[in-house]
Short mmCIF file of N, CA and C in Angstrom, two decimals:
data_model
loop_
_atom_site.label_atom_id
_atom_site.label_comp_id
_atom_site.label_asym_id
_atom_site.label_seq_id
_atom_site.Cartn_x
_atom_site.Cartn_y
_atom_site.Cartn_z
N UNK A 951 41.12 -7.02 -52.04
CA UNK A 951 39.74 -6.74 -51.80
C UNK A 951 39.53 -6.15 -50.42
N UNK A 952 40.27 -6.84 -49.46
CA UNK A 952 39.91 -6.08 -48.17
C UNK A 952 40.62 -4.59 -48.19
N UNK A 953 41.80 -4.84 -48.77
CA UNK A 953 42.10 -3.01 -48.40
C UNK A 953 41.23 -2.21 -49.24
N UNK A 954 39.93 -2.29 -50.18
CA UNK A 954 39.52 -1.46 -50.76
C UNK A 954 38.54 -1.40 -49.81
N UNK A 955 38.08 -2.70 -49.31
CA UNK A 955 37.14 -2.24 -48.10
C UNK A 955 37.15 -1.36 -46.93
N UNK A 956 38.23 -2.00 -46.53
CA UNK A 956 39.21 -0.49 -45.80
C UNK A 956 39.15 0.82 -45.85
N UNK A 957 39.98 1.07 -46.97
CA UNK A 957 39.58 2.49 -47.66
C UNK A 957 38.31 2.88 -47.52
N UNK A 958 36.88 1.86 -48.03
CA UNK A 958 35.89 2.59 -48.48
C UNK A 958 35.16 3.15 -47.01
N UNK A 959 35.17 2.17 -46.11
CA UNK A 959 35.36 2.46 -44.73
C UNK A 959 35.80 3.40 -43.66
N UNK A 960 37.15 3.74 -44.02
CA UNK A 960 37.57 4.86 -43.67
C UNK A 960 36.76 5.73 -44.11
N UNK A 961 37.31 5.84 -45.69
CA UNK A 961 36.76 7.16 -46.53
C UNK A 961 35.27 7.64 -45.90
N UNK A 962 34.27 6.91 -45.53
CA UNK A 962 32.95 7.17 -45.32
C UNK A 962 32.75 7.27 -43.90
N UNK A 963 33.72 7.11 -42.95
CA UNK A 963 33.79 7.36 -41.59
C UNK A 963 33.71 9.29 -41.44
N UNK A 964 34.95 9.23 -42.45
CA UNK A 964 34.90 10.44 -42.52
C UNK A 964 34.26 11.77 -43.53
N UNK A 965 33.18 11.19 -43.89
CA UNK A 965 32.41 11.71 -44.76
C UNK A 965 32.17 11.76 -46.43
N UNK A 966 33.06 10.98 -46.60
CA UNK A 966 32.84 10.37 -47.97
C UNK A 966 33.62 10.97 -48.96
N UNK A 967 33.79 11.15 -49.73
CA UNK A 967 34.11 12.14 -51.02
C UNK A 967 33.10 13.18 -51.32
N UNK A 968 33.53 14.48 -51.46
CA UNK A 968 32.49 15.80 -51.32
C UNK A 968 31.24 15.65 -50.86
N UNK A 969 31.37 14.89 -49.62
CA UNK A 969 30.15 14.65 -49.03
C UNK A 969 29.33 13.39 -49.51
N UNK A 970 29.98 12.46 -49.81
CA UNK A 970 28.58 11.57 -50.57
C UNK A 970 29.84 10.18 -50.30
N UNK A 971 29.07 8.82 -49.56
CA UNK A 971 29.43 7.94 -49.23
C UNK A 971 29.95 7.28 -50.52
N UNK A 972 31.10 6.78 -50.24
CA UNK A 972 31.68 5.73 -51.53
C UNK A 972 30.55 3.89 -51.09
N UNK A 973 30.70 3.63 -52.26
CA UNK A 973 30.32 2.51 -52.42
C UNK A 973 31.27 1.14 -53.22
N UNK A 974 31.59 0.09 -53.01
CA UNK A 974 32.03 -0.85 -53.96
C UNK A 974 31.80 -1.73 -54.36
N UNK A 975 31.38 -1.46 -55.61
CA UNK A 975 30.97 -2.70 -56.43
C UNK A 975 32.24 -3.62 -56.67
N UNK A 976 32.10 -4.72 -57.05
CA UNK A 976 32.57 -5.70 -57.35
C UNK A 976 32.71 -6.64 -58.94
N UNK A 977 33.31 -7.01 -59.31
CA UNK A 977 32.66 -7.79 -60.56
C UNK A 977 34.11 -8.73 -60.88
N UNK A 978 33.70 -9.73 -60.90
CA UNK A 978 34.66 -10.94 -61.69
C UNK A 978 34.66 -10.71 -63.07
N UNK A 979 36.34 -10.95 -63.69
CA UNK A 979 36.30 -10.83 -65.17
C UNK A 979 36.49 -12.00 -65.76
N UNK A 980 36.79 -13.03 -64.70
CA UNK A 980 36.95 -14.51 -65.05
C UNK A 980 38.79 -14.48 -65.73
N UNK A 981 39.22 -13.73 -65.43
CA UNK A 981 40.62 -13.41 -65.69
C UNK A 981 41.30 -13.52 -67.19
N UNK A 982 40.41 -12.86 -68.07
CA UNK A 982 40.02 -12.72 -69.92
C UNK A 982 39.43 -11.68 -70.01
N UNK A 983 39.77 -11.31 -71.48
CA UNK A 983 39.49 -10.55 -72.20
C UNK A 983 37.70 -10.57 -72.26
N UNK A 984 37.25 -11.83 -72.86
CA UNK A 984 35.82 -11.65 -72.63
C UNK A 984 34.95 -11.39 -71.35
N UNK A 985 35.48 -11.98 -70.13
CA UNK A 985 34.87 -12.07 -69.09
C UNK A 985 34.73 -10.43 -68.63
N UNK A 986 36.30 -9.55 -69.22
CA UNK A 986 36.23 -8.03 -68.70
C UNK A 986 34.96 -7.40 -69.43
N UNK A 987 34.95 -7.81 -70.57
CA UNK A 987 33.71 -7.02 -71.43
C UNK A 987 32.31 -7.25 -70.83
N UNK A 988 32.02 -7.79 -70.14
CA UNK A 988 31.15 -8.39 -69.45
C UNK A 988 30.87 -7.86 -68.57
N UNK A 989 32.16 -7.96 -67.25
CA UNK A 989 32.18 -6.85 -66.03
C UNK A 989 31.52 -5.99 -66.30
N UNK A 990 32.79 -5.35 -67.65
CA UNK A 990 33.31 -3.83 -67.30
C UNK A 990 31.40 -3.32 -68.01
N UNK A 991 30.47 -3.98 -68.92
CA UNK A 991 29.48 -3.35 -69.67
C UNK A 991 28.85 -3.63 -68.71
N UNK A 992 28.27 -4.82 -67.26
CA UNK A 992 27.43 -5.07 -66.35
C UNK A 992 28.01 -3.65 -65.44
N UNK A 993 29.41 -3.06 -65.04
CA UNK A 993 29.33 -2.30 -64.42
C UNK A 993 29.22 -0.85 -64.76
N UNK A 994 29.25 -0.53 -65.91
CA UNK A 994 29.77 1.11 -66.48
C UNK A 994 28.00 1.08 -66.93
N UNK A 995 26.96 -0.05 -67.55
CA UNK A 995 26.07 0.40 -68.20
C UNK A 995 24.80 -0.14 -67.11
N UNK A 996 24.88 -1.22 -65.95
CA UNK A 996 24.01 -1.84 -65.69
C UNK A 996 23.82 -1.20 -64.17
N UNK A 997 25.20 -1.26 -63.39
CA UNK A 997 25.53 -0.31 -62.04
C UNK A 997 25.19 0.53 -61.93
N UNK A 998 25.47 1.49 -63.03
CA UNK A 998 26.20 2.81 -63.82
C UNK A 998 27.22 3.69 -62.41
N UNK A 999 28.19 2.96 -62.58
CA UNK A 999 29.38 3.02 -61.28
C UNK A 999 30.02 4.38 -61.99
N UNK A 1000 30.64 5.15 -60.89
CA UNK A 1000 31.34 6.52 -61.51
C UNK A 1000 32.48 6.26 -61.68
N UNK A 1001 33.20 5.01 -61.59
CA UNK A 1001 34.42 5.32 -61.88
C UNK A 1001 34.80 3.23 -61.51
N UNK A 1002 35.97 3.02 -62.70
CA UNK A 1002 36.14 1.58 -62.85
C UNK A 1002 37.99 1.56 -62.02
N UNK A 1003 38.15 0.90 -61.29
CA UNK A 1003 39.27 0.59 -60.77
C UNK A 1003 39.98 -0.89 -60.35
N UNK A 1004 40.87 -0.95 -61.54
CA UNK A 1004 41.20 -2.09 -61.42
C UNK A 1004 42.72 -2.51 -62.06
N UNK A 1005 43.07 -3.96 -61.87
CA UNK A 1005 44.25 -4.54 -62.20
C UNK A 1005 44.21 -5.59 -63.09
N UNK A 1006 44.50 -5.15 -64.41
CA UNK A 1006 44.35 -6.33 -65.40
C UNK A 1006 45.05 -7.15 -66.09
N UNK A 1007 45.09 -7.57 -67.49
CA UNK A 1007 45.81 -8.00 -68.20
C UNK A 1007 45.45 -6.98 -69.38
N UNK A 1008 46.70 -7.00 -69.88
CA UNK A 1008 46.97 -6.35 -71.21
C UNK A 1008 45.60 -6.58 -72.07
N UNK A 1009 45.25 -7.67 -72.47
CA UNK A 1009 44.49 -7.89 -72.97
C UNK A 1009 42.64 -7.32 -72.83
N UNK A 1010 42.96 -7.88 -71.48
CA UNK A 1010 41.25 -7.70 -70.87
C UNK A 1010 41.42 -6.14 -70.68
N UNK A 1011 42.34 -5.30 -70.16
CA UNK A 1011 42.41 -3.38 -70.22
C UNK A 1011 41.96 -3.34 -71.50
N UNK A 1012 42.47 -3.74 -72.45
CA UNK A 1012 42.17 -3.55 -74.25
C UNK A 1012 40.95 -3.64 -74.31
N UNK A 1013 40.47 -5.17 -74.30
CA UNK A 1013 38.64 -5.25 -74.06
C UNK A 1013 38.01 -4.34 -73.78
N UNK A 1014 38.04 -3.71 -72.44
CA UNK A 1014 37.27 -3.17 -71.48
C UNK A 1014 37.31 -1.41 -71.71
N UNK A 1015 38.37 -1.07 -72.36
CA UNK A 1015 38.60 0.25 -73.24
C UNK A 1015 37.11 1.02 -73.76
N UNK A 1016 36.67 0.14 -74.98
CA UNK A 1016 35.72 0.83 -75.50
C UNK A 1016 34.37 1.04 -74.83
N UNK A 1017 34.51 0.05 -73.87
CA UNK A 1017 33.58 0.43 -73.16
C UNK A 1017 33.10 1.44 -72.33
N UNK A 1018 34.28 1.53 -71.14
CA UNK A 1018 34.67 3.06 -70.61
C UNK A 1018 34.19 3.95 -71.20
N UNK A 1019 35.23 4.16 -72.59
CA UNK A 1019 34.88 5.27 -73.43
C UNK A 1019 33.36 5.60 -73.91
N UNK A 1020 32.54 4.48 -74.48
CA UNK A 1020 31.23 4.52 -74.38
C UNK A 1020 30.60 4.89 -73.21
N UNK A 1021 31.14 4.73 -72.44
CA UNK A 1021 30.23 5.20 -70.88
C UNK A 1021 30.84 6.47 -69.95
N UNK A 1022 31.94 6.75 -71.04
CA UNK A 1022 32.39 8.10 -70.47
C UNK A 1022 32.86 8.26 -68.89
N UNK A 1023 33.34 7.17 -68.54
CA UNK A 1023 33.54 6.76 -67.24
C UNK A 1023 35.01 6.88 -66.85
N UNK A 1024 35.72 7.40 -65.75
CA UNK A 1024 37.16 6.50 -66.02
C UNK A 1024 37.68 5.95 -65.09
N UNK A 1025 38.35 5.05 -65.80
CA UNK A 1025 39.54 3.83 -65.90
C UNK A 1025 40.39 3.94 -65.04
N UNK A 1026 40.52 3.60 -64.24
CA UNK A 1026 41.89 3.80 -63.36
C UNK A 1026 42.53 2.25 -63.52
N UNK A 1027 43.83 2.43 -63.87
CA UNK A 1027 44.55 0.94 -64.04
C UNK A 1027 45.80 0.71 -63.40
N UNK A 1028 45.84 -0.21 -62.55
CA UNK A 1028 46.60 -0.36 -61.49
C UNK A 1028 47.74 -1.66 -61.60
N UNK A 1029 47.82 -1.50 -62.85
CA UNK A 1029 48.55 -2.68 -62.83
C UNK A 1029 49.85 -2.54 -63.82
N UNK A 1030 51.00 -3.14 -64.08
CA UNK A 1030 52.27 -2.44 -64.88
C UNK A 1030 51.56 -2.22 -66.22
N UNK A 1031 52.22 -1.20 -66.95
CA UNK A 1031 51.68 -1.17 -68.13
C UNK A 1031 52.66 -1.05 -69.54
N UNK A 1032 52.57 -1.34 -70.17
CA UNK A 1032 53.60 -1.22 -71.23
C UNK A 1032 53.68 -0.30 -72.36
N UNK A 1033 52.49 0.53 -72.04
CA UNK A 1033 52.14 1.95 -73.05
C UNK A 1033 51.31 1.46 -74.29
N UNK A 1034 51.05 1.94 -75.32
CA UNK A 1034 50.51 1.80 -76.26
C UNK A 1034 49.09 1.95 -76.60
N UNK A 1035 48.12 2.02 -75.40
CA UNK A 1035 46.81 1.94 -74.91
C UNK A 1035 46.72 2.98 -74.87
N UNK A 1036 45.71 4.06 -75.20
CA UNK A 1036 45.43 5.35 -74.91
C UNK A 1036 43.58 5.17 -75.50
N UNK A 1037 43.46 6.01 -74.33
CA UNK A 1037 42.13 6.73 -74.12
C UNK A 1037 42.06 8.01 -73.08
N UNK A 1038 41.04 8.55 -73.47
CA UNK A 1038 40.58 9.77 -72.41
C UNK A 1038 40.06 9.76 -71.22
N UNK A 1039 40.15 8.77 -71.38
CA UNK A 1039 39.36 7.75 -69.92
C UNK A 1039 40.01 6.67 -69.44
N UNK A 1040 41.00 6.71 -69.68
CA UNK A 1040 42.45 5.59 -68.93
C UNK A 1040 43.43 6.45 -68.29
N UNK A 1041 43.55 6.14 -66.95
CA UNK A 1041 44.75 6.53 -66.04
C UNK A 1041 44.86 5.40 -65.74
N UNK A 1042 46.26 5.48 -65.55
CA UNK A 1042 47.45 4.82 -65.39
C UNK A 1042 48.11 5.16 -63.88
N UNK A 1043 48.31 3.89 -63.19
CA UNK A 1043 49.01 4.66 -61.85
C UNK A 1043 50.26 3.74 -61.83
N UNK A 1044 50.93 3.06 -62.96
CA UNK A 1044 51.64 2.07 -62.36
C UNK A 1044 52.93 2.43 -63.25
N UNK A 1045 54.09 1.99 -63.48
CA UNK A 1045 55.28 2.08 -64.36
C UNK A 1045 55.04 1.76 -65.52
N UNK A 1046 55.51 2.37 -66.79
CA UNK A 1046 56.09 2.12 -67.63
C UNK A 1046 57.68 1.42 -68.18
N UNK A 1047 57.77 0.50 -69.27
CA UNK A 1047 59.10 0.45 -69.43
C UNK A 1047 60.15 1.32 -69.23
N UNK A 1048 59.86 2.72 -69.51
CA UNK A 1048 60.95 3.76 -69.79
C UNK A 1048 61.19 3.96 -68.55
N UNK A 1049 60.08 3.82 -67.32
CA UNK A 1049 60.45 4.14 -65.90
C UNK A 1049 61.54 3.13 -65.45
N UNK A 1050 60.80 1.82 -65.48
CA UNK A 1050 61.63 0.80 -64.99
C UNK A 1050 62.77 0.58 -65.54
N UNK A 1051 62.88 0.24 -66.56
CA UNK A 1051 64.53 0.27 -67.26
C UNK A 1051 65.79 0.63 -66.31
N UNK A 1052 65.74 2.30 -67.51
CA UNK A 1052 66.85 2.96 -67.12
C UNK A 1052 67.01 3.01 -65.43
N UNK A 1053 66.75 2.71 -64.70
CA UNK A 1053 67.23 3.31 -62.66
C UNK A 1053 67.36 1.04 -62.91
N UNK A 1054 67.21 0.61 -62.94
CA UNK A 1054 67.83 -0.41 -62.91
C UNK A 1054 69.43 -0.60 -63.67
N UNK A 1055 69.48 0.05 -64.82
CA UNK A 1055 70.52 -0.07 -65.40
C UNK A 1055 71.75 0.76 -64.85
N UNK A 1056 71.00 2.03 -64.72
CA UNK A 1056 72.56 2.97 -63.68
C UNK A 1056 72.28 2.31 -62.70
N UNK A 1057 72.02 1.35 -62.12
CA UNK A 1057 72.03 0.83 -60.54
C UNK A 1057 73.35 -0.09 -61.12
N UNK A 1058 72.84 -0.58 -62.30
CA UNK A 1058 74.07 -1.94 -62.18
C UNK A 1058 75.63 -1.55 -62.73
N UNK A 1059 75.30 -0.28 -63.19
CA UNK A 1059 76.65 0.30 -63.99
C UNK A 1059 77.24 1.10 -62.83
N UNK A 1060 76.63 1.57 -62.45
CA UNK A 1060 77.21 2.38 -60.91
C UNK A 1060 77.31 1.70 -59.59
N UNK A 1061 76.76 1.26 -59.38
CA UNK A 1061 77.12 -0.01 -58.52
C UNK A 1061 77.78 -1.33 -58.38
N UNK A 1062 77.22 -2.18 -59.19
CA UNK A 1062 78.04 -3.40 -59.47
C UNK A 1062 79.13 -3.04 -60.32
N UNK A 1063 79.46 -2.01 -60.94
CA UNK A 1063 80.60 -1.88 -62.25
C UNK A 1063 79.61 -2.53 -63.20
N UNK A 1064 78.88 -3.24 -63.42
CA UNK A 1064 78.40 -3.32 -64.91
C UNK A 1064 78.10 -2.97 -65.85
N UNK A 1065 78.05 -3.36 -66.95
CA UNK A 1065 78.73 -2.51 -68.27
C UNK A 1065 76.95 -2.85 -69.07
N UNK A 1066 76.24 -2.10 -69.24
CA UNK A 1066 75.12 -2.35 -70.14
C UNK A 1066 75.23 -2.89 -71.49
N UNK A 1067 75.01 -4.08 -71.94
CA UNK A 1067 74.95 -4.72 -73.64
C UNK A 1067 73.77 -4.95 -74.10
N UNK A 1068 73.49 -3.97 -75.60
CA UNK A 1068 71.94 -4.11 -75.78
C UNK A 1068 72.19 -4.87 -76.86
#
């Protein structure tokens, strides 16, 4: 929370994004699926915030999906993800399995000598 304050701080020291001060809202999801639907509809329909940024659970990202999409807003998700989730309004800034995997596995076959067994 404080480094977003940070950021928003900076960012508006120096004039904001195309000229126009950032702001940050806030919202508890109560760390569930229901509590995100809640947030995410108090912030995308009640705020009407330009853009949702956050770190979730599999679950509560799922929740909070149709909402976005209803509000045409986007999603920035900051947290690992395991694929399967798609919308037009979900970015993704974090790894996938296919990232993480494989550079762990030539680490251990090329390095340690270890032999990969699937």
């Amino acid at each position: 929370m404080q480094s977003a304050e940070l950021a928003v701080e900076e960012i508006n020291a120096k004039g904001g994004v195309l000229g126009r001060p950032l702001a940050l809202d806030v919202a508890d999801d109560g760390s569930g699926a229901a509590g995100a639907q809640k947030a995410f509809d108090a912030l995308v329909f009640q705020k009407k915030v330009n853009v949702l940024i956050s770190m979730e659970t599999s679950a509560a990202r799922n929740a909070g999906l149709p909402i976005v999409a209803r509000g045409k807003i986007p999603f920035i998700y900051t947290s690992f993800y395991e694929g399967k989730s798609c919308s037009p309004y979900l970015y993704v800034n974090a790894w996938v399995p296919e990232q993480q995997v494989p550079p762990i596995v030539d680490h251990f076959t090329r390095e340690e000598g270890q032999r990969a067994t699937f």
